[in-house]
Amino acid sequence: MTVVELRRAAGAARRLDLHRGIRVRLLALVLLALVPAVAVSVDHALEARAASAREARLDALRVAGDASRRQAQLIEETGRLLSSLAQVPAVRRAERPGCPRLLAR
């Protein structure tokens, strides 16, 4: 190769490196521009997840409260039933034929 050919090849290589450098810089710039949008999206997703967790916790507390109130109501009704049964003479004396027949109804 002659000196002229070597210079042409070197110039072409420099131009190619320059284009590659511009591409890399442009790609880096685009990626850098996307960082805030990705950060906002991640933040929004985390906040939505936290809100869902709070809502689920409140729902669980509501369901537990409803179940607790229903359980208390059943206990109270059972107490009234047992008090009523305790007033029946056959139950009070534990009479053999009368008590089982009454409780079977």
CSV table of C-alpha atoms in Angstrom, one decimal:
chain,number,residue,atom,x,y,z
A,1,MET,CA,0.0,0.0,0.0
A,2,THR,CA,1.1,3.5,-0.7
A,3,VAL,CA,1.2,6.3,1.7
A,4,VAL,CA,-1.9,7.9,0.0
A,5,GLU,CA,-3.8,4.7,0.3
A,6,LEU,CA,-2.8,4.4,4.0
A,7,ARG,CA,-4.0,7.9,4.7
A,8,ARG,CA,-7.3,7.3,3.0
A,9,ALA,CA,-7.8,4.1,5.0
A,10,ALA,CA,-6.9,6.0,8.2
A,11,GLY,CA,-9.4,8.8,7.4
A,12,ALA,CA,-12.1,6.3,6.7
A,13,ALA,CA,-11.4,4.5,10.0
A,14,ARG,CA,-11.6,7.9,11.8
A,15,ARG,CA,-14.9,8.7,10.2
A,16,LEU,CA,-16.2,5.3,11.1
A,17,ASP,CA,-15.0,5.7,14.7
A,18,LEU,CA,-16.6,9.2,14.8
A,19,HIS,CA,-20.0,7.7,13.6
A,20,ARG,CA,-19.7,4.9,16.2
A,21,GLY,CA,-19.0,7.5,18.9
A,22,ILE,CA,-22.0,9.6,17.9
A,23,ARG,CA,-24.2,6.5,18.0
A,24,VAL,CA,-23.0,5.6,21.4
A,25,ARG,CA,-23.5,9.1,22.7
A,26,LEU,CA,-26.9,9.4,21.2
A,27,LEU,CA,-28.0,6.1,22.7
A,28,ALA,CA,-26.6,7.2,26.1
A,29,LEU,CA,-28.6,10.5,25.8
A,30,VAL,CA,-31.8,8.6,24.9
A,31,LEU,CA,-31.3,6.3,27.8
A,32,LEU,CA,-30.6,9.2,30.2
A,33,ALA,CA,-33.7,10.9,29.0
A,34,LEU,CA,-35.7,7.8,29.8
A,35,VAL,CA,-34.5,7.5,33.4
A,36,PRO,CA,-36.9,10.1,34.9
A,37,ALA,CA,-39.9,8.4,33.1
A,38,VAL,CA,-38.9,5.0,34.4
A,39,ALA,CA,-38.4,6.4,37.9
A,40,VAL,CA,-41.8,8.0,37.9
A,41,SER,CA,-43.4,4.7,36.7
A,42,VAL,CA,-41.7,2.7,39.4
A,43,ASP,CA,-42.7,5.2,42.0
A,44,HIS,CA,-46.3,5.1,40.8
A,45,ALA,CA,-46.3,1.3,40.9
A,46,LEU,CA,-44.9,1.2,44.4
A,47,GLU,CA,-47.5,3.7,45.6
A,48,ALA,CA,-50.3,1.8,44.0
A,49,ARG,CA,-49.0,-1.4,45.6
A,50,ALA,CA,-49.0,0.3,49.0
A,51,ALA,CA,-52.5,1.6,48.5
A,52,SER,CA,-53.7,-1.9,47.6
A,53,ALA,CA,-52.1,-3.3,50.7
A,54,ARG,CA,-53.7,-0.6,52.9
A,55,GLU,CA,-57.1,-1.3,51.3
A,56,ALA,CA,-56.7,-5.1,51.8
A,57,ARG,CA,-55.7,-4.5,55.5
A,58,LEU,CA,-58.9,-2.4,56.0
A,59,ASP,CA,-61.0,-5.0,54.3
A,60,ALA,CA,-59.6,-7.7,56.5
A,61,LEU,CA,-60.3,-5.6,59.6
A,62,ARG,CA,-63.8,-5.0,58.5
A,63,VAL,CA,-64.4,-8.7,57.8
A,64,ALA,CA,-62.9,-9.6,61.2
A,65,GLY,CA,-65.1,-7.0,62.9
A,66,ASP,CA,-68.2,-8.4,61.2
A,67,ALA,CA,-67.3,-11.9,62.2
A,68,SER,CA,-66.6,-10.8,65.8
A,69,ARG,CA,-70.0,-9.1,66.1
A,70,ARG,CA,-71.8,-12.1,64.7
A,71,GLN,CA,-69.9,-14.4,67.1
A,72,ALA,CA,-70.9,-12.2,70.0
A,73,GLN,CA,-74.5,-12.2,68.8
A,74,LEU,CA,-74.5,-16.0,68.6
A,75,ILE,CA,-73.0,-16.3,72.1
A,76,GLU,CA,-75.7,-14.0,73.4
A,77,GLU,CA,-78.5,-16.0,71.7
A,78,THR,CA,-77.1,-19.3,73.0
A,79,GLY,CA,-77.1,-17.9,76.5
A,80,ARG,CA,-80.7,-16.8,76.2
A,81,LEU,CA,-81.6,-20.3,74.9
A,82,LEU,CA,-79.8,-22.0,77.7
A,83,SER,CA,-81.5,-19.7,80.3
A,84,SER,CA,-84.9,-20.6,78.8
A,85,LEU,CA,-84.1,-24.3,78.9
A,86,ALA,CA,-83.0,-24.0,82.5
A,87,GLN,CA,-86.5,-22.8,83.4
A,88,VAL,CA,-88.2,-25.9,82.1
A,89,PRO,CA,-88.9,-28.3,85.0
A,90,ALA,CA,-88.1,-31.4,83.0
A,91,VAL,CA,-84.7,-30.1,82.2
A,92,ARG,CA,-84.1,-28.7,85.6
A,93,ARG,CA,-84.8,-32.1,87.3
A,94,ALA,CA,-83.1,-33.9,84.4
A,95,GLU,CA,-86.1,-36.2,84.1
A,96,ARG,CA,-85.2,-39.2,82.0
A,97,PRO,CA,-88.1,-39.4,79.5
A,98,GLY,CA,-89.1,-35.7,79.4
A,99,CYS,CA,-85.7,-34.0,79.0
A,100,PRO,CA,-84.3,-35.9,76.0
A,101,ARG,CA,-87.7,-35.7,74.3
A,102,LEU,CA,-87.8,-31.9,74.8
A,103,LEU,CA,-84.2,-31.4,73.7
A,104,ALA,CA,-84.7,-33.6,70.6
A,105,ARG,CA,-87.3,-31.2,69.3
